[in-house]
Coordinates of C-alpha atoms in Angstrom, one line a residue:
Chain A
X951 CA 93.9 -156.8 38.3
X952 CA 90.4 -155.8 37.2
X953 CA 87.2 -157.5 35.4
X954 CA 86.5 -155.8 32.7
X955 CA 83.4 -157.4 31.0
X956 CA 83.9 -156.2 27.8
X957 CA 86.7 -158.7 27.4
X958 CA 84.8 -161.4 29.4
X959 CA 86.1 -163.6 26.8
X960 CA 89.7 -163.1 28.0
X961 CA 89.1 -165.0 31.0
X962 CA 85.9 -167.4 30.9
X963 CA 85.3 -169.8 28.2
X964 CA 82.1 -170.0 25.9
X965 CA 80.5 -172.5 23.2
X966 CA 78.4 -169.9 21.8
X967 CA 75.3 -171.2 19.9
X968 CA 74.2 -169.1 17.2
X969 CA 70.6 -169.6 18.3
X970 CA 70.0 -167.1 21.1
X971 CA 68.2 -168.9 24.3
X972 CA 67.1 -165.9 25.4
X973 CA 64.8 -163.4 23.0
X974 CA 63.7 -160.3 24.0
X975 CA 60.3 -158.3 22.9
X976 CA 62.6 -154.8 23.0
X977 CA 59.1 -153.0 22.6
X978 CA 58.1 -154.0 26.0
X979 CA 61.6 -152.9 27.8
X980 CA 60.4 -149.2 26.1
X981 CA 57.8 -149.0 28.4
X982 CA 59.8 -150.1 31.2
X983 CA 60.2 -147.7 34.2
X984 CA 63.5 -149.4 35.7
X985 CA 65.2 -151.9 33.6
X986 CA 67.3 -153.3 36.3
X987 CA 68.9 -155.6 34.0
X988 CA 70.9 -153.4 32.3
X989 CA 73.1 -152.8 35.6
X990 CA 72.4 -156.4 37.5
X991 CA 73.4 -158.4 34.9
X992 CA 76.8 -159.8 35.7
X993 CA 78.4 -159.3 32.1
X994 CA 76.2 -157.0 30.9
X995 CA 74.3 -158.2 28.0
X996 CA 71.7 -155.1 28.0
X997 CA 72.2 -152.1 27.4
X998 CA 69.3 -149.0 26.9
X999 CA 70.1 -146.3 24.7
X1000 CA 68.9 -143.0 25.7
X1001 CA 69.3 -141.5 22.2
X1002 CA 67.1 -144.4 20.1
X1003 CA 65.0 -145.6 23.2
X1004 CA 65.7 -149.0 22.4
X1005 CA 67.2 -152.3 24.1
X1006 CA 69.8 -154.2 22.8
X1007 CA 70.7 -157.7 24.2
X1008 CA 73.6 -159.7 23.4
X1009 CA 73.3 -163.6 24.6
X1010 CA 77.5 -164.1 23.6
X1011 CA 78.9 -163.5 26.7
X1012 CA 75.8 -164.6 29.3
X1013 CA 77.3 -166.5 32.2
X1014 CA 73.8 -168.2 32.2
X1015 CA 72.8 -166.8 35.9
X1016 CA 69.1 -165.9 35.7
X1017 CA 69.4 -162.5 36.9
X1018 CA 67.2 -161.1 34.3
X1019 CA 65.0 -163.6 34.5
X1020 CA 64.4 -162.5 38.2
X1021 CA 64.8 -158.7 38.4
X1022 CA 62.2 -158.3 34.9
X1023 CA 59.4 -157.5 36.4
X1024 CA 57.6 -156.5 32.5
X1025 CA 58.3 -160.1 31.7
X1026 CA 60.1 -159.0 28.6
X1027 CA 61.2 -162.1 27.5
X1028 CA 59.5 -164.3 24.2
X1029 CA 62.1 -166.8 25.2
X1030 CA 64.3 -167.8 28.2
X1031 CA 65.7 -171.0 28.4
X1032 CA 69.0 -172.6 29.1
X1033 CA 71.4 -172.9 25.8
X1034 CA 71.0 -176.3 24.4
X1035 CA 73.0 -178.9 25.7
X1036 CA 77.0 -178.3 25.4
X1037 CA 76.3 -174.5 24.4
X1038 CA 77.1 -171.8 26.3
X1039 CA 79.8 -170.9 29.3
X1040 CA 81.8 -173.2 30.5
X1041 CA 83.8 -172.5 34.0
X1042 CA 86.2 -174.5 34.1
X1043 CA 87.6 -174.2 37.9
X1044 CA 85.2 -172.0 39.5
Chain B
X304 CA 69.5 -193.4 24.1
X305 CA 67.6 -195.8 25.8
X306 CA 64.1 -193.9 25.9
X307 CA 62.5 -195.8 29.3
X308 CA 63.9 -195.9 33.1
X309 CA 63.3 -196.4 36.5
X310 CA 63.7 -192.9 37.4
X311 CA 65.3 -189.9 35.9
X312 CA 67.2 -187.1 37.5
X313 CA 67.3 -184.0 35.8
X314 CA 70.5 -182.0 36.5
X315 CA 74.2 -184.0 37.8
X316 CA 74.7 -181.2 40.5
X317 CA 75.5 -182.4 44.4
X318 CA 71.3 -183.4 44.8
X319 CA 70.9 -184.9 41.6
X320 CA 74.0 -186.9 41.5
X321 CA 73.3 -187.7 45.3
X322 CA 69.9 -188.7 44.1
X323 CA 71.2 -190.9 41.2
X324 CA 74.0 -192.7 43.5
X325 CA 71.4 -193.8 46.0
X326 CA 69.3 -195.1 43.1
X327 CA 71.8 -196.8 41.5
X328 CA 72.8 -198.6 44.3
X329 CA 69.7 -199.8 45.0
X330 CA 69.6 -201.3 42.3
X331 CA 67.0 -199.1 40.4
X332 CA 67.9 -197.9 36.2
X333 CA 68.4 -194.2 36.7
X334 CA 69.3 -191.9 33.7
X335 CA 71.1 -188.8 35.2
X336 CA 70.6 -185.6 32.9
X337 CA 73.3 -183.2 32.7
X338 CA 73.0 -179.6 30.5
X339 CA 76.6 -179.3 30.3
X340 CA 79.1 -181.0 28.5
X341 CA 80.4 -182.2 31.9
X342 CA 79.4 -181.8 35.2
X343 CA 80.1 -179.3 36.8
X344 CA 80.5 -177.0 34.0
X345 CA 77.5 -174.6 34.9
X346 CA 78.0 -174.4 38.6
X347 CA 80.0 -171.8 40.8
X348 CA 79.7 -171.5 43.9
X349 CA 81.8 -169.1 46.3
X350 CA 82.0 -171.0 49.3
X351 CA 82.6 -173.7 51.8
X352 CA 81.9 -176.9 50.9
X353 CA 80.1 -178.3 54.7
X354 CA 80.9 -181.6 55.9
X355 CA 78.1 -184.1 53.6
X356 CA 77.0 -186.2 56.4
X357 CA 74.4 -187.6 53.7
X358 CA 77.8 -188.6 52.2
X359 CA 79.3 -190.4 54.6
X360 CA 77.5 -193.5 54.2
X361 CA 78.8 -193.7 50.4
X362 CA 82.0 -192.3 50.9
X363 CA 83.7 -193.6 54.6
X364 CA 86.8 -191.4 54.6
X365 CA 85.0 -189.0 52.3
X366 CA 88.3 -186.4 52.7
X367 CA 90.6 -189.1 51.4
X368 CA 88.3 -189.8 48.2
X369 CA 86.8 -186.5 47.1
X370 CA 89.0 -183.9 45.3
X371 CA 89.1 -181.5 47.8
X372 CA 91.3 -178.4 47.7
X373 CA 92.1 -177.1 51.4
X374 CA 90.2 -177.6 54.5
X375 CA 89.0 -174.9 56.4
X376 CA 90.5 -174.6 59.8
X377 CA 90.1 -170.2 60.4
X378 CA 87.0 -169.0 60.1
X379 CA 86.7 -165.0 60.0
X380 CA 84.0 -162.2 60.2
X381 CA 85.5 -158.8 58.4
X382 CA 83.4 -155.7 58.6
X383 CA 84.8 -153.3 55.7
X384 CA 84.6 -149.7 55.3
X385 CA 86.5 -148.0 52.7
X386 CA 89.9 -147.9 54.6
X387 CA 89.9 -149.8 57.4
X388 CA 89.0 -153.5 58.3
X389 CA 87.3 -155.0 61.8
X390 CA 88.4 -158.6 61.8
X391 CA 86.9 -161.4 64.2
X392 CA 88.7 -164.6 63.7
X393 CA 87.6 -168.3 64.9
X394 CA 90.8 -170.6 64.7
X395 CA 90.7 -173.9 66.3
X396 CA 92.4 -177.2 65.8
X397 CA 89.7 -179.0 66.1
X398 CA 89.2 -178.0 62.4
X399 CA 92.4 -179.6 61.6
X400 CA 91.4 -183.1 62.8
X401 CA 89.3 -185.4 60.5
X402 CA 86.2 -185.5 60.0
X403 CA 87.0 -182.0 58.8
X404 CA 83.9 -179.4 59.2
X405 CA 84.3 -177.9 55.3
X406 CA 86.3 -177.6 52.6
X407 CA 87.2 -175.4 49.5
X408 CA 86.5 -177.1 46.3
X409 CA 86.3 -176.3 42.5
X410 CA 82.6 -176.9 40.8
X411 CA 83.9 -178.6 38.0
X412 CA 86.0 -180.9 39.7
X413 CA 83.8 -181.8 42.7
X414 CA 80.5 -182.3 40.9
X415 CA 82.0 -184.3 38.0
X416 CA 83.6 -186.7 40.6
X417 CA 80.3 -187.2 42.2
X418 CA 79.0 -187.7 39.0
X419 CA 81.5 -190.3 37.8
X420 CA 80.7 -192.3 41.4
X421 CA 76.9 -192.3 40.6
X422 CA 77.8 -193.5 37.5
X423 CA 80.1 -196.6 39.3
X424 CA 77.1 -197.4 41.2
X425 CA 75.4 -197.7 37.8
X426 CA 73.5 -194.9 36.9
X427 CA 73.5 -193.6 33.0
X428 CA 74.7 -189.9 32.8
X429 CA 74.0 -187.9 30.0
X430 CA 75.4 -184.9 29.3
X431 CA 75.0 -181.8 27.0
X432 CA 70.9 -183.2 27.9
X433 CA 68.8 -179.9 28.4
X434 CA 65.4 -181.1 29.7
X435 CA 63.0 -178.6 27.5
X436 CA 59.5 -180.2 29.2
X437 CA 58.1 -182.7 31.6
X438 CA 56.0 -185.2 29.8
X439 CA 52.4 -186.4 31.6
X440 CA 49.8 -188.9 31.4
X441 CA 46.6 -188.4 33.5
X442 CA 47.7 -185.5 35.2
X443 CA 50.8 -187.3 36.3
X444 CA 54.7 -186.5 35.6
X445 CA 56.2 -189.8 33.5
X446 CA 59.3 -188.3 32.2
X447 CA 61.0 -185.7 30.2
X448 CA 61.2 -184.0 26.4
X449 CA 65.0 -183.4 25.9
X450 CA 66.1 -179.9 23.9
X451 CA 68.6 -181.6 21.6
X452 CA 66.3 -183.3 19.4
X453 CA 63.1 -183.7 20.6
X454 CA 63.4 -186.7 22.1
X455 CA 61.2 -188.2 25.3
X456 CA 62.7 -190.0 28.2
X457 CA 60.1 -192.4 30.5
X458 CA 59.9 -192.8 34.0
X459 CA 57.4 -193.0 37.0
X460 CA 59.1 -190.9 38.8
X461 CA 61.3 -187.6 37.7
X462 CA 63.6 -186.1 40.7
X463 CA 64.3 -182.4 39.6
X464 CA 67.7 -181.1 41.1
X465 CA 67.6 -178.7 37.9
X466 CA 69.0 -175.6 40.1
X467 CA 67.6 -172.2 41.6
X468 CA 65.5 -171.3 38.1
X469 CA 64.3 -175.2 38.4
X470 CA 61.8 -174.8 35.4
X471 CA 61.0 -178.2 36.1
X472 CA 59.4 -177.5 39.5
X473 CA 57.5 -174.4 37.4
X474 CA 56.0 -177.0 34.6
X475 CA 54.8 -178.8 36.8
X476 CA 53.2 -176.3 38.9
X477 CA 55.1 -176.8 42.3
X478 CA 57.0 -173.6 42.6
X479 CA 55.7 -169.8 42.0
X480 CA 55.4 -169.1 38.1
X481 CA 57.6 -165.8 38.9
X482 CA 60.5 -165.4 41.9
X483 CA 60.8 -162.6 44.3
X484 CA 63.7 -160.5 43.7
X485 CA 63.8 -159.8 47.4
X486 CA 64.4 -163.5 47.6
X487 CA 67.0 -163.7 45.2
X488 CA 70.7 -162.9 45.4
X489 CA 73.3 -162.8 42.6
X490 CA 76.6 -164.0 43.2
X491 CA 79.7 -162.8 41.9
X492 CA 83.4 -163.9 41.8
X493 CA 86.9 -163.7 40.6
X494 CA 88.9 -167.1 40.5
X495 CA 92.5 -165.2 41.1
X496 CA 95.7 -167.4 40.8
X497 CA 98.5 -167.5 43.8
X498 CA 101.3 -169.8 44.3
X499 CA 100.3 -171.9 47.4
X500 CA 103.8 -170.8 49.8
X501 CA 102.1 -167.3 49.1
X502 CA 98.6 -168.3 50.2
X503 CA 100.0 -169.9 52.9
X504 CA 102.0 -166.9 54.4
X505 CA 99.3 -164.4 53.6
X506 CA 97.0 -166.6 55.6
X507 CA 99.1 -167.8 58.2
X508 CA 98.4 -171.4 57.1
X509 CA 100.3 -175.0 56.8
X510 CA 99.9 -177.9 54.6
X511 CA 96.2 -178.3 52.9
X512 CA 94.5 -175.8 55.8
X513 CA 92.9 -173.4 54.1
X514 CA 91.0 -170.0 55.5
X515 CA 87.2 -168.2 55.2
X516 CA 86.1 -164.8 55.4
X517 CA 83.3 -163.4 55.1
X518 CA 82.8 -159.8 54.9
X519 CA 80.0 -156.9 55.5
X520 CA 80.4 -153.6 54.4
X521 CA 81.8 -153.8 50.9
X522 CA 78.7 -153.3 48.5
X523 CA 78.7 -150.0 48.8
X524 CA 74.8 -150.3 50.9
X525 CA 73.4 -152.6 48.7
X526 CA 72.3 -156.0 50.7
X527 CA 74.9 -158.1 50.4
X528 CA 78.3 -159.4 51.4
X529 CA 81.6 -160.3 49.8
X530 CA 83.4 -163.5 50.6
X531 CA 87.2 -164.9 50.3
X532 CA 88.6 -168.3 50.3
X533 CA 91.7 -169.8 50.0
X534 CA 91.6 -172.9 47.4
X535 CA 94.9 -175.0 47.0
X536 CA 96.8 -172.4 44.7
X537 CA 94.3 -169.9 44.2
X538 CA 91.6 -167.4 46.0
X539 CA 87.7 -167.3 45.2
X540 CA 86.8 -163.3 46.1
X541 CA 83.4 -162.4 45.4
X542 CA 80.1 -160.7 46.3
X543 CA 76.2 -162.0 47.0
X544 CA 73.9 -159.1 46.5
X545 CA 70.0 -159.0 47.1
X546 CA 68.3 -158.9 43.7
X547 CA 65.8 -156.6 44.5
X548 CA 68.7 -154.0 46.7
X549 CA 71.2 -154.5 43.5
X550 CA 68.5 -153.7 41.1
X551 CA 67.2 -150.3 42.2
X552 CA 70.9 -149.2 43.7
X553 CA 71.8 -148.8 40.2
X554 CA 75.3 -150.2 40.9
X555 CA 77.0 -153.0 38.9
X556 CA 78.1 -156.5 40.0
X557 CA 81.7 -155.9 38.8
X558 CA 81.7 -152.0 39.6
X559 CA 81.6 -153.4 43.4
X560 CA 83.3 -156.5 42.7
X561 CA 86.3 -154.3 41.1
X562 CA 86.0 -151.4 44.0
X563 CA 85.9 -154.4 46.8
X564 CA 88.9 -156.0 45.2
X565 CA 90.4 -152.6 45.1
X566 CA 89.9 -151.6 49.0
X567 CA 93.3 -151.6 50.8
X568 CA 93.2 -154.2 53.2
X569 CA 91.3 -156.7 50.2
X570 CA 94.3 -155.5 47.6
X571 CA 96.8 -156.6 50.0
X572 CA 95.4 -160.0 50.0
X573 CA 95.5 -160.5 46.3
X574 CA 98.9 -158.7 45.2
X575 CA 100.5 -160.5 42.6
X576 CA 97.2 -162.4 41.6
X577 CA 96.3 -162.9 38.2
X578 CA 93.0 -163.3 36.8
X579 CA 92.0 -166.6 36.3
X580 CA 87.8 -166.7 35.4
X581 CA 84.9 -164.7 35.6
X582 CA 81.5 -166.3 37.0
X583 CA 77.7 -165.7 38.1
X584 CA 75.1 -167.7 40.0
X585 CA 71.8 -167.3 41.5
X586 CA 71.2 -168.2 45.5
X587 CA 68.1 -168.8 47.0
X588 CA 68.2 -166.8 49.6
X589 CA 64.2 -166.4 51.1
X590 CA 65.0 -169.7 53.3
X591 CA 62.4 -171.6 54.5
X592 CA 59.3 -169.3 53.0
X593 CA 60.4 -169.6 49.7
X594 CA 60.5 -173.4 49.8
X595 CA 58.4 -174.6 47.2
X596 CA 56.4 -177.8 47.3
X597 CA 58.7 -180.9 47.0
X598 CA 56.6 -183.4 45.6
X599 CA 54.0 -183.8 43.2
X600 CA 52.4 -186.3 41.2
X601 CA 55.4 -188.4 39.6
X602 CA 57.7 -185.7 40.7
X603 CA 60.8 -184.8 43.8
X604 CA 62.2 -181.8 43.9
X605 CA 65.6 -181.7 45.7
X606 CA 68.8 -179.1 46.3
X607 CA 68.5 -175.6 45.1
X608 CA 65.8 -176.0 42.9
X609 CA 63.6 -176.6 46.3
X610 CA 65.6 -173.5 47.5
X611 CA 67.2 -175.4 50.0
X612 CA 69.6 -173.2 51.2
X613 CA 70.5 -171.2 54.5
X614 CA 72.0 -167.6 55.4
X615 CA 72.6 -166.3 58.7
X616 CA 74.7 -163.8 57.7
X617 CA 77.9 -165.8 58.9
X618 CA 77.3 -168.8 56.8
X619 CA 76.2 -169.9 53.9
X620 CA 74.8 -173.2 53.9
X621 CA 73.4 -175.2 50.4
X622 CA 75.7 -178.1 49.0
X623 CA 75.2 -179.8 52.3
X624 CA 71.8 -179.5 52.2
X625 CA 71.5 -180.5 48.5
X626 CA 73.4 -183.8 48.9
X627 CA 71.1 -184.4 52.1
X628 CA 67.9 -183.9 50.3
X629 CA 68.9 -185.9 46.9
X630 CA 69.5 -188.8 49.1
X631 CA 66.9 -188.4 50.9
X632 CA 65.1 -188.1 47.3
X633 CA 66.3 -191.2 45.7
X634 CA 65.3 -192.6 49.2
X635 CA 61.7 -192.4 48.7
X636 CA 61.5 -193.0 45.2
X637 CA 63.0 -196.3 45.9
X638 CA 60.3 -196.1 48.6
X639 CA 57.9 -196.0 45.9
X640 CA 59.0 -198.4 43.8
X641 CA 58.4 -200.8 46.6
X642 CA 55.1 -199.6 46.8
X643 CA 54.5 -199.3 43.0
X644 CA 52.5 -196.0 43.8
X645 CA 54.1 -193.3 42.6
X646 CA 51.0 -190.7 43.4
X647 CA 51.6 -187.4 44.9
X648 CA 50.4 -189.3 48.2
X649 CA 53.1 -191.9 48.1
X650 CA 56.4 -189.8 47.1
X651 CA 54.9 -187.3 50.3
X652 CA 57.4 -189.6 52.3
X653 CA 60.4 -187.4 50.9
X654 CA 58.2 -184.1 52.5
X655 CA 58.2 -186.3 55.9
X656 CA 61.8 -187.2 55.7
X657 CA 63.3 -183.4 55.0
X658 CA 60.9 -182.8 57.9
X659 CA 62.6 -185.3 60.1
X660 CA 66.3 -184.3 59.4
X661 CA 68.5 -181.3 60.0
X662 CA 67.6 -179.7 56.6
X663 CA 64.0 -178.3 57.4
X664 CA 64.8 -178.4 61.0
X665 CA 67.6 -175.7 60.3
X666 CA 65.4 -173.9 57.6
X667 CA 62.8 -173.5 60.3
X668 CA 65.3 -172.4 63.0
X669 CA 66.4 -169.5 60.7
X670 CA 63.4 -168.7 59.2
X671 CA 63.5 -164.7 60.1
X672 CA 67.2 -164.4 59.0
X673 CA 66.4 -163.6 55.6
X674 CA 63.9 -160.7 56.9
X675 CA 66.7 -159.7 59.6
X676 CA 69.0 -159.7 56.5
X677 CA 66.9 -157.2 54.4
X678 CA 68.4 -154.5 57.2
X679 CA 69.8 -152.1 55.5
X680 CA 71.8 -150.6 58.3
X681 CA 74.0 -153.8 58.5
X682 CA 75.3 -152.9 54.9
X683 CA 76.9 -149.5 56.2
X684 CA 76.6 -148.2 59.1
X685 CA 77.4 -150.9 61.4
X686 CA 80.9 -151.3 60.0
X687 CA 81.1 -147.9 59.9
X688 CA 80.1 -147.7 63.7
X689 CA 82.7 -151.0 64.3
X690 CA 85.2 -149.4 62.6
X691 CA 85.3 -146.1 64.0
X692 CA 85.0 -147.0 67.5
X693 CA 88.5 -149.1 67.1
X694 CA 89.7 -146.2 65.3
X695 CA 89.2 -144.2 68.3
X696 CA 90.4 -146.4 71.0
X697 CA 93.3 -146.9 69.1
X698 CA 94.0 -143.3 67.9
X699 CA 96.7 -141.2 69.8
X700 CA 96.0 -137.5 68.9
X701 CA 97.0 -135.6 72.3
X702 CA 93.3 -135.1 72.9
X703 CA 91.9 -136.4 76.4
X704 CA 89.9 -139.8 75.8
X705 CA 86.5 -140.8 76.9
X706 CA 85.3 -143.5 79.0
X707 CA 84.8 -147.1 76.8
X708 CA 80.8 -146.3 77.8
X709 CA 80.9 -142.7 76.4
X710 CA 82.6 -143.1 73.0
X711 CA 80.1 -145.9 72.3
X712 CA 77.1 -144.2 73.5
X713 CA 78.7 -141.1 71.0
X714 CA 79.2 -143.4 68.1
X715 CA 76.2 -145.2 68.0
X716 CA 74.2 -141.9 68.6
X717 CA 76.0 -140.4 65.7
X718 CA 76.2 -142.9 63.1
X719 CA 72.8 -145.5 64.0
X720 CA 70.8 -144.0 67.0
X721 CA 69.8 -146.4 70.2
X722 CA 66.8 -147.2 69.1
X723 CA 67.8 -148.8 66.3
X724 CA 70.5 -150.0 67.5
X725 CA 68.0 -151.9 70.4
X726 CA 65.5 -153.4 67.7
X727 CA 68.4 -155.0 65.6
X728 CA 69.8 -156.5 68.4
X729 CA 66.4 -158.1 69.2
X730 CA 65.8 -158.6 66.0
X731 CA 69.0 -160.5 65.3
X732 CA 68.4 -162.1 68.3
X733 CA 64.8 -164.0 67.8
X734 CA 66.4 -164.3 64.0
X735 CA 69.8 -166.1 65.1

């Protein structure tokens, strides 16, 4: 038994909205000197690539927790909201 | 939709639909706003749901009406190291009387019943209603602009129990614009399913008892612990790691989650478990300094979203506390209808009423925990020290022992020195 969050699908539920609620300026995270999100985030959404110096964020599997939000300290975000209302993860029994 | 009320509360969580149940049964139009498509839906928590004195009132024999799952009647302190386990236990029957002292309970289940009873007392819940902004006149808060389709919601008086980001409390300038990561902690957690006769042998319980641990040493230094509770036919295992610690250790939330789950005394526990769900949440961990202002112009702010929440390391305090300060909420904006005045002045009764009652008392009284907490010796080395000091006393190797007063003097030399040792005992004194 393991979490693997590449197949966070597998085992929480999602209502994914095709509008992203959170947008990223990626030329900001360039410049960044830590980018703690790429390891704090829960289901990792962000990764860095060495090779093309860029950011990529994917809102699919985002369990919604604000960690981002918290550890940015660049403030890279253009948007971070909640997903509208009935959108996004659902836990069911947690 | 109707478009005007007597008050609104934005989020249905344990404060908001505390908040909205004492409204409603005053008698007052309250429209409870909920993001997800139930209540319930976005919340996790790993813990153990305290008794809800604030409750009591509503609900009589609150055990025999709320869906619980088991109630907690062994209490335990683990420190971890990588192979061995130091295990302090607090069993007492006293725990298995009613009114029970806690519970286990699933989110979804517990806050969508609260909900449901908020709305038999009258109140209108909406869900799948994302508050996007706070609408003003004069300077003052009279009611909210809803995502979904731009629509506006009216009322004097807006309670926001919108959770630990509470972007309500930020629009309307009562918290920091930006948090603290040092006062922030991410929580982790497998849901892992168990037939309940297994639960119950692993645990050594009966009937609906149910067990809590909570465990140092298994995040691998950063600040943290891990937790594990028994629900009715399933086990919440997780870890709460400090934001700022997690963030510069380089480590990943399910990295340690997987490696805790993997140590050999933890493994044992879950054999045979499946996977069941996946979650995250925020806690507010900075206790009592990183309470923001609670009321402003038109405007309560209760539960998480006022950071109301309280670590000492062996407990984790917050639903408790959020019931008690919705109530306590609705309270004085009932108050304030009486008055008619719903001016930063007036609603500064619900400041004056946390004041008077156990949540701000508490918050106060533990006040340097979360600095005591940011010790990053507690992480490592003490269970290290713990664990190899019972190793010893334990361990037959044909080598002549020392005195009780040596080996410890030895261990703690080697692994924390005395005077550290010293200050985080008086440290974790004046904090505890």
């Amino acid at each position: 038994m393991k979490i693997n969050v590449d197949e966070i699908f597998d085992v929480t539920s999602f209502n994914i909205d095709r509008e992203p609620h959170i947008v990223l300026d990626p030329q900001v995270c360039v410049g960044c000197d830590q980018r703690g999100c790429t390891n704090s985030c829960p289901a990792r959404c962000y990764t860095w690539s060495e090779e093309d110096q860029k950011m990529t964020f994917v809102h699919d599997g985002c369990l919604e927790c604000g960690t981002c939000y918290v550890v940015c300290h660049r403030n890279a975000f253009t948007r971070w909201t909640y997903p509208r209302g009935g959108f996004g993860v659902s836990f069911r029994m947690t | 939709m109707k478009r005007s009320f007597d008050a609104i509360v934005i989020g249905a969580g344990p404060a908001g639909s505390s908040a909205a149940l004492t409204l409603a049964k005053a008698g007052l139009d309250v429209a409870l706003l909920e993001r997800g498509s139930y209540p319930g839906e976005k919340n996790m928590f790993g813990g153990v749901l305290h008794r809800l004195t604030a409750l009591e009132e509503h609900f009589p024999e609150f055990w025999n009406q709320a869906p619980l799952e088991r109630h907690i009647v062994k209490k335990s302190l683990t420190f971890l190291t990588e192979e061995s386990s130091f295990n302090v236990n607090f069993d007492t029957q006293a725990s298995d009387r009613t009114p029970y002292n806690g519970y286990t309970v699933y989110r979804p289940r517990f806050d969508r019943w609260l909900a449901d009873e908020a709305v038999k007392a009258g109140a209108k819940l909406y869900c799948g209603c994302t508050v996007e902004d706070l609408l003003r006149e004069d300077g003052r808060i009279t009611g909210v602009k809803v995502m979904r389709d731009g629509g506006e919601i009216k009322a004097p008086v807006v309670i926001a129990a919108d959770g630990v980001l509470s972007f309500a409390a930020k629009k309307a300038g009562l918290r920091r614009p930006a948090f603290d990561p040092a006062q922030m902690a991410v929580g982790v957690k497998a849901l892992i399913d168990l037939p309940k006769e297994v639960i119950d042998d692993r645990f050594g319980l009966v009937r609906d008892q149910g067990a809590s641990n909570e465990l140092v040493g298994c995040t691998q230094g950063v600040r943290g612990g891990g937790f594990l509770y028994t629900n009715y036919d399933s086990l919440s295992i997780g870890l709460v790691m400090h934001l700022g610690s997690l963030s510069e250790s380089g480590k990943t939330p399910y990295d340690l989650l997987n490696s805790f789950m993997e140590q050999p005394q933890m493994a044992k526990l879950l054999k045979g478990g499946r996977l069941l769900e996946y979650s995250a949440h925020l806690v507010p961990e900075g206790g009592y300094d990183m309470v923001p202002e609670t009321y402003g112009d038109g405007i309560l702010v209760a539960g998480d979203a006022a950071a109301l929440c309280i670590v000492t390391g062996l407990n984790l305090e917050g639903i408790n506390l959020a019931t008690h300060s919705g109530t306590l909420a609705g309270q004085a904006a009932i108050e304030a209808h009486g008055r008619k005045d719903f001016s930063k002045r007036s609603l500064s009764c619900y400041q004056r009423m946390l004041e008077n009652s156990y949540v701000m008392q508490d918050l106060k009284l533990y006040r340097r925990t979360p600095h005591m907490l940011h010790n990053d010796r507690i992480y490592t080395q003490y269970p290290e020290l713990l664990c190899g000091i019972m190793d010893e006393i334990y361990r037959i190797d044909g080598t002549p022992k020392d005195t009780m007063t040596k080996l410890l003097m030895r261990t703690v030399k080697d692994k924390i020195g005395l005077k550290n040792l010293l200050a985080d005992v008086y440290s974790g004194w004046r904090a505890l």
